CSV table of C-alpha atoms and ligand atoms in Angstrom, one decimal:
chain,number,residue,atom,x,y,z
L,1,MET,CA,-52.2,24.4,-13.0
L,2,LEU,CA,-48.9,26.3,-13.5
L,3,LYS,CA,-48.0,25.7,-10.2
L,4,ALA,CA,-48.4,22.2,-10.2
L,5,ALA,CA,-46.1,21.8,-13.2
L,6,GLY,CA,-43.7,23.4,-11.2
L,7,LEU,CA,-43.3,20.8,-8.6
L,8,ALA,CA,-44.1,18.3,-11.5
L,9,LEU,CA,-40.2,19.9,-12.7
L,10,LEU,CA,-39.6,19.8,-9.7
L,11,ALA,CA,-40.3,16.1,-9.1
L,12,LEU,CA,-38.3,15.3,-12.4
L,13,ALA,CA,-35.5,17.5,-11.5
L,14,LEU,CA,-34.8,15.8,-8.2
L,15,VAL,CA,-34.8,12.6,-9.3
L,16,CYS,CA,-32.5,13.1,-11.8
L,17,VAL,CA,-30.5,13.9,-8.9
L,18,PRO,CA,-28.1,10.9,-8.7
L,19,ALA,CA,-27.7,11.7,-12.6
L,20,ALA,CA,-26.0,14.8,-11.6
L,21,ALA,CA,-23.5,12.5,-9.1
L,22,GLN,CA,-22.2,11.0,-11.7
L,23,ASP,CA,-20.3,14.2,-12.7
L,24,GLU,CA,-17.1,14.1,-13.2
L,25,ILE,CA,-14.7,15.4,-10.1
L,26,LYS,CA,-12.7,18.4,-11.5
L,27,THR,CA,-10.9,19.2,-8.1
L,28,TYR,CA,-10.1,17.5,-5.4
L,29,ASP,CA,-8.3,18.3,-1.7
L,30,GLY,CA,-7.2,21.5,-4.0
L,31,VAL,CA,-5.5,19.5,-6.8
L,32,LYS,CA,-6.6,19.7,-9.5
L,33,LEU,CA,-7.3,16.9,-11.7
L,34,SER,CA,-6.4,16.0,-15.5
L,35,PRO,CA,-9.6,15.0,-17.4
L,36,TYR,CA,-11.0,11.8,-17.5
L,37,HIS,CA,-11.6,12.1,-21.4
L,38,ARG,CA,-8.9,12.3,-23.5
L,39,ASP,CA,-8.5,11.4,-27.4
L,40,TYR,CA,-5.2,9.7,-27.6
L,41,ASP,CA,-4.6,6.2,-26.7
L,42,ASN,CA,-1.4,4.8,-26.4
L,43,SER,CA,-2.1,0.8,-25.6
L,44,ILE,CA,-1.0,-1.3,-27.8
L,45,ARG,CA,-3.8,-2.4,-29.3
L,46,GLY,CA,-6.3,0.3,-28.5
L,47,PRO,CA,-8.9,0.1,-26.5
L,48,GLN,CA,-10.6,-3.0,-25.2
L,49,LYS,CA,-14.3,-4.0,-24.5
L,50,VAL,CA,-15.0,-6.6,-21.8
L,51,ALA,CA,-18.1,-8.1,-21.3
L,52,GLN,CA,-19.3,-7.8,-17.4
L,53,ASP,CA,-22.1,-10.7,-17.5
L,54,THR,CA,-18.8,-13.1,-18.4
L,55,TYR,CA,-16.0,-11.3,-16.4
L,56,ARG,CA,-13.9,-13.2,-14.0
L,57,LEU,CA,-10.5,-11.6,-12.2
L,58,LYS,CA,-8.9,-15.1,-11.8
L,59,VAL,CA,-6.2,-15.1,-8.8
L,60,GLU,CA,-3.5,-18.0,-9.4
L,61,GLY,CA,0.3,-19.6,-9.2
L,62,LEU,CA,1.5,-19.3,-5.8
L,63,VAL,CA,-1.3,-18.5,-3.6
L,64,GLY,CA,-3.0,-21.1,-1.1
L,65,LYS,CA,-6.5,-20.4,-2.3
L,66,PRO,CA,-7.0,-19.9,-6.4
L,67,LEU,CA,-9.9,-16.8,-6.9
L,68,SER,CA,-12.4,-16.2,-9.9
L,69,LEU,CA,-14.4,-13.1,-8.7
L,70,THR,CA,-17.1,-11.3,-10.6
L,71,TYR,CA,-16.9,-7.3,-11.0
L,72,GLN,CA,-19.6,-6.9,-7.9
L,73,GLN,CA,-17.4,-9.4,-5.7
L,74,VAL,CA,-14.4,-7.6,-6.5
L,75,LEU,CA,-16.0,-3.5,-5.6
L,76,ALA,CA,-17.4,-5.4,-2.3
L,77,LEU,CA,-13.9,-5.5,-0.8
L,78,PRO,CA,-12.9,-1.6,1.0
L,79,THR,CA,-12.8,1.0,-1.1
L,80,VAL,CA,-9.4,3.7,-0.8
L,81,LYS,CA,-9.7,7.3,-2.4
L,82,GLU,CA,-6.6,8.7,-3.3
L,83,VAL,CA,-5.0,11.3,-5.6
L,84,VAL,CA,-1.9,10.0,-7.9
L,85,LYS,CA,0.9,11.0,-10.6
L,86,MET,CA,0.8,8.5,-13.3
L,87,PRO,CA,3.8,9.4,-15.1
L,88,CYS,CA,4.3,8.2,-18.8
L,89,VAL,CA,7.7,7.6,-20.1
L,90,GLU,CA,6.9,9.0,-23.5
L,91,GLY,CA,6.7,12.3,-21.1
L,92,TRP,CA,3.8,13.0,-19.8
L,93,ASP,CA,1.8,12.5,-16.5
L,94,GLU,CA,-1.8,12.5,-15.6
L,95,ILE,CA,-3.2,13.6,-11.8
L,96,LEU,CA,-6.0,11.6,-11.1
L,97,LEU,CA,-8.5,11.0,-8.3
L,98,TYR,CA,-8.7,6.8,-8.5
L,99,GLN,CA,-11.1,4.7,-6.4
L,100,GLY,CA,-10.2,1.0,-6.5
L,101,VAL,CA,-9.3,-1.9,-4.0
L,102,ARG,CA,-6.5,-1.9,-1.9
L,103,LEU,CA,-4.4,-4.4,-3.8
L,104,ARG,CA,-2.9,-6.5,-0.3
L,105,ASP,CA,-6.8,-7.0,0.4
L,106,LEU,CA,-7.2,-9.2,-2.9
L,107,LEU,CA,-4.3,-10.8,-1.7
L,108,ALA,CA,-5.1,-11.8,1.6
L,109,LEU,CA,-8.6,-13.6,0.0
L,110,ALA,CA,-5.7,-15.7,-2.1
L,111,GLY,CA,-3.2,-16.5,0.9
L,112,PRO,CA,0.0,-15.9,-1.2
L,113,ARG,CA,1.8,-19.5,-0.3
L,114,PRO,CA,5.7,-18.1,0.8
L,115,GLU,CA,7.7,-18.6,-1.9
L,116,ALA,CA,5.4,-15.8,-4.0
L,117,THR,CA,7.2,-12.5,-4.6
L,118,TRP,CA,5.7,-11.0,-7.6
L,119,VAL,CA,2.7,-10.8,-9.3
L,120,MET,CA,2.2,-10.8,-12.7
L,121,PHE,CA,-1.0,-8.9,-14.2
L,122,HIS,CA,-2.5,-10.1,-17.9
L,123,THR,CA,-5.1,-8.5,-19.3
L,124,ALA,CA,-7.8,-8.7,-22.1
L,125,GLU,CA,-5.6,-7.4,-25.1
L,126,GLY,CA,-2.2,-10.1,-23.9
L,127,TYR,CA,-0.4,-7.0,-22.8
L,128,SER,CA,1.2,-7.9,-19.5
L,129,THR,CA,3.2,-6.3,-16.5
L,130,GLY,CA,4.4,-7.4,-12.8
L,131,LEU,CA,5.9,-6.2,-10.0
L,132,PRO,CA,7.6,-7.3,-6.4
L,133,LEU,CA,4.6,-8.6,-4.1
L,134,GLU,CA,6.2,-6.6,-1.7
L,135,TYR,CA,5.3,-3.2,-3.6
L,136,LEU,CA,1.9,-4.2,-3.7
L,137,ARG,CA,1.0,-4.8,-0.2
L,138,GLY,CA,1.8,-1.1,0.0
L,139,ASP,CA,-1.2,1.7,1.3
L,140,LYS,CA,-2.0,3.4,-2.2
L,141,VAL,CA,-1.0,0.2,-4.3
L,142,LEU,CA,-5.2,0.1,-5.8
L,143,LEU,CA,-7.1,-2.2,-8.5
L,144,GLY,CA,-8.5,1.5,-9.4
L,145,TYR,CA,-12.2,1.1,-10.9
L,146,LYS,CA,-12.8,4.6,-11.2
L,147,ILE,CA,-10.8,8.0,-12.4
L,148,ASN,CA,-12.9,11.3,-10.7
L,149,GLY,CA,-16.2,10.0,-9.8
L,150,LEU,CA,-16.2,8.2,-13.1
L,151,SER,CA,-16.4,4.4,-13.7
L,152,LEU,CA,-13.9,2.9,-15.8
L,153,ASP,CA,-14.9,3.0,-19.6
L,154,ALA,CA,-13.7,0.8,-22.7
L,155,ASN,CA,-11.1,3.4,-23.5
L,156,ARG,CA,-10.0,3.6,-19.7
L,157,GLY,CA,-9.4,-0.2,-19.2
L,158,TRP,CA,-12.8,-1.0,-17.5
L,159,PRO,CA,-13.0,-3.3,-15.2
L,160,PHE,CA,-9.3,-2.6,-13.3
L,161,GLN,CA,-6.5,-0.5,-14.3
L,162,LEU,CA,-3.5,-1.1,-11.6
L,163,VAL,CA,-2.7,2.4,-9.2
L,164,ALA,CA,0.9,1.9,-9.1
L,165,PRO,CA,2.0,5.3,-7.6
L,166,GLY,CA,6.0,5.9,-7.9
L,167,LYS,CA,6.0,3.6,-10.6
L,168,LEU,CA,6.2,4.6,-14.4
L,169,GLY,CA,2.5,4.3,-16.4
L,170,TYR,CA,3.7,0.6,-18.5
L,171,LYS,CA,3.1,-0.9,-15.0
L,172,TRP,CA,-0.1,0.8,-14.6
L,173,ALA,CA,-1.8,-2.1,-16.8
L,174,LYS,CA,-5.6,-1.9,-17.6
L,175,TRP,CA,-8.3,-4.2,-18.9
L,176,ILE,CA,-7.0,-6.7,-16.2
L,177,VAL,CA,-8.3,-10.4,-16.3
L,178,ARG,CA,-5.7,-12.1,-14.3
L,179,LEU,CA,-3.0,-11.8,-11.9
L,180,GLU,CA,-0.7,-14.8,-11.6
L,181,LEU,CA,1.5,-15.3,-8.4
L,182,THR,CA,5.1,-16.7,-9.2
L,183,ALA,CA,8.7,-17.5,-7.2
L,184,LYS,CA,10.6,-15.0,-9.4
L,185,PRO,CA,10.4,-12.2,-11.4
L,186,GLN,CA,9.0,-12.5,-14.8
L,187,GLU,CA,8.9,-9.7,-17.0
L,188,GLY,CA,6.0,-8.5,-19.1
L,189,PHE,CA,5.6,-6.8,-22.5
L,190,TRP,CA,7.8,-3.1,-22.8
L,191,GLU,CA,9.9,-5.0,-20.3
L,192,LYS,CA,10.7,-7.7,-22.7
L,193,ARG,CA,11.5,-5.1,-25.2
L,194,GLY,CA,14.1,-3.4,-23.1
L,195,TYR,CA,12.0,-1.2,-20.7
L,196,SER,CA,13.2,-1.5,-16.8
L,197,ASN,CA,11.1,-4.5,-15.1
L,198,THR,CA,11.6,-1.7,-11.5
L,199,ALA,CA,10.5,0.8,-13.5
L,200,ASP,CA,10.8,3.7,-10.7
L,201,ALA,CA,9.6,7.2,-11.9
L,202,LEU,CA,11.8,9.8,-11.2
L,203,ARG,CA,9.2,12.6,-12.1
L,204,ARG,CA,6.6,12.8,-9.0
J,301,MTE,N1,-3.4,-3.6,-20.9
J,301,MTE,C1,-2.9,-2.5,-21.2
J,301,MTE,N2,-1.9,-1.7,-20.4
J,301,MTE,C2,-2.1,-0.5,-20.3
J,301,MTE,C3,-1.2,-0.4,-21.5
J,301,MTE,C4,-0.8,-1.8,-22.9
J,301,MTE,O1,-1.3,-1.3,-24.1
J,301,MTE,N3,-2.6,-2.4,-22.4
J,301,MTE,N4,0.1,0.8,-22.0
J,301,MTE,C5,0.5,1.1,-20.7
J,301,MTE,C6,0.9,2.3,-20.6
J,301,MTE,S1,2.3,2.8,-21.2
J,301,MTE,C7,0.6,3.4,-19.7
J,301,MTE,S2,1.6,5.3,-20.1
J,301,MTE,C8,-0.9,3.5,-19.1
J,301,MTE,C9,-1.7,4.5,-20.1
J,301,MTE,O2,-2.8,4.7,-19.0
J,301,MTE,P1,-3.5,6.2,-19.0
J,301,MTE,O3,-4.7,5.2,-20.2
J,301,MTE,O4,-4.9,5.9,-18.0
J,301,MTE,O5,-3.3,6.9,-19.2
J,301,MTE,O6,-1.3,2.1,-19.4
J,301,MTE,C10,-0.5,1.3,-19.2
J,301,MTE,N5,-1.7,0.3,-19.2
J,302,MO,MO1,3.5,4.5,-21.1
């Protein structure tokens, strides 16, 4: 009887393994990662709740084929994992394990027109920022959907945060809803308020 109860407990524990597999990853490739959960938020209007059932990622502007993709359609693209440092202009940085899809794979689906040189990222709360198309074709530039093995939440930017290695934090748009390809560089929220539109990070 006790033995049976023991076996039942063991079976229960095994069933629960998938939950355990979603534990936060704390170190990766010998690198100690910054924590996923933090008690601050420096975004312009605070954490955003984006509804998954109605969510569509739009890719528009100077493209051959405008896109409107569900969360799952984006996740069906090949997955990449990168440990990256995000430096904020306020003086702090984070080193996180991001998982996401390559920006260039998404862009290839839409087929940028030859005149396109720039991509603006528009987000749920009206924040925006942009980067050169050429930069966004880089190996390590991702549309991130997991940090340290955990899906992004309302605080971390669900569904997607731009992972922009070598660029300051304000280029790492969260709660992305729309990409707009343009012929010329445009200024986003912080860029219009005097911050560099290049935003190269000095600390790496
Ligand atoms: N949509 C949106 N994305 C945003 C911001 C914002 O206010 N709104 N702030 C930016 C700034 S200034 C920084 S430093 C990073 C912070 O990202 P983190 O929450 O991953 O640390 O988000 C960037 N992305
Ligand atoms: Mo920032």
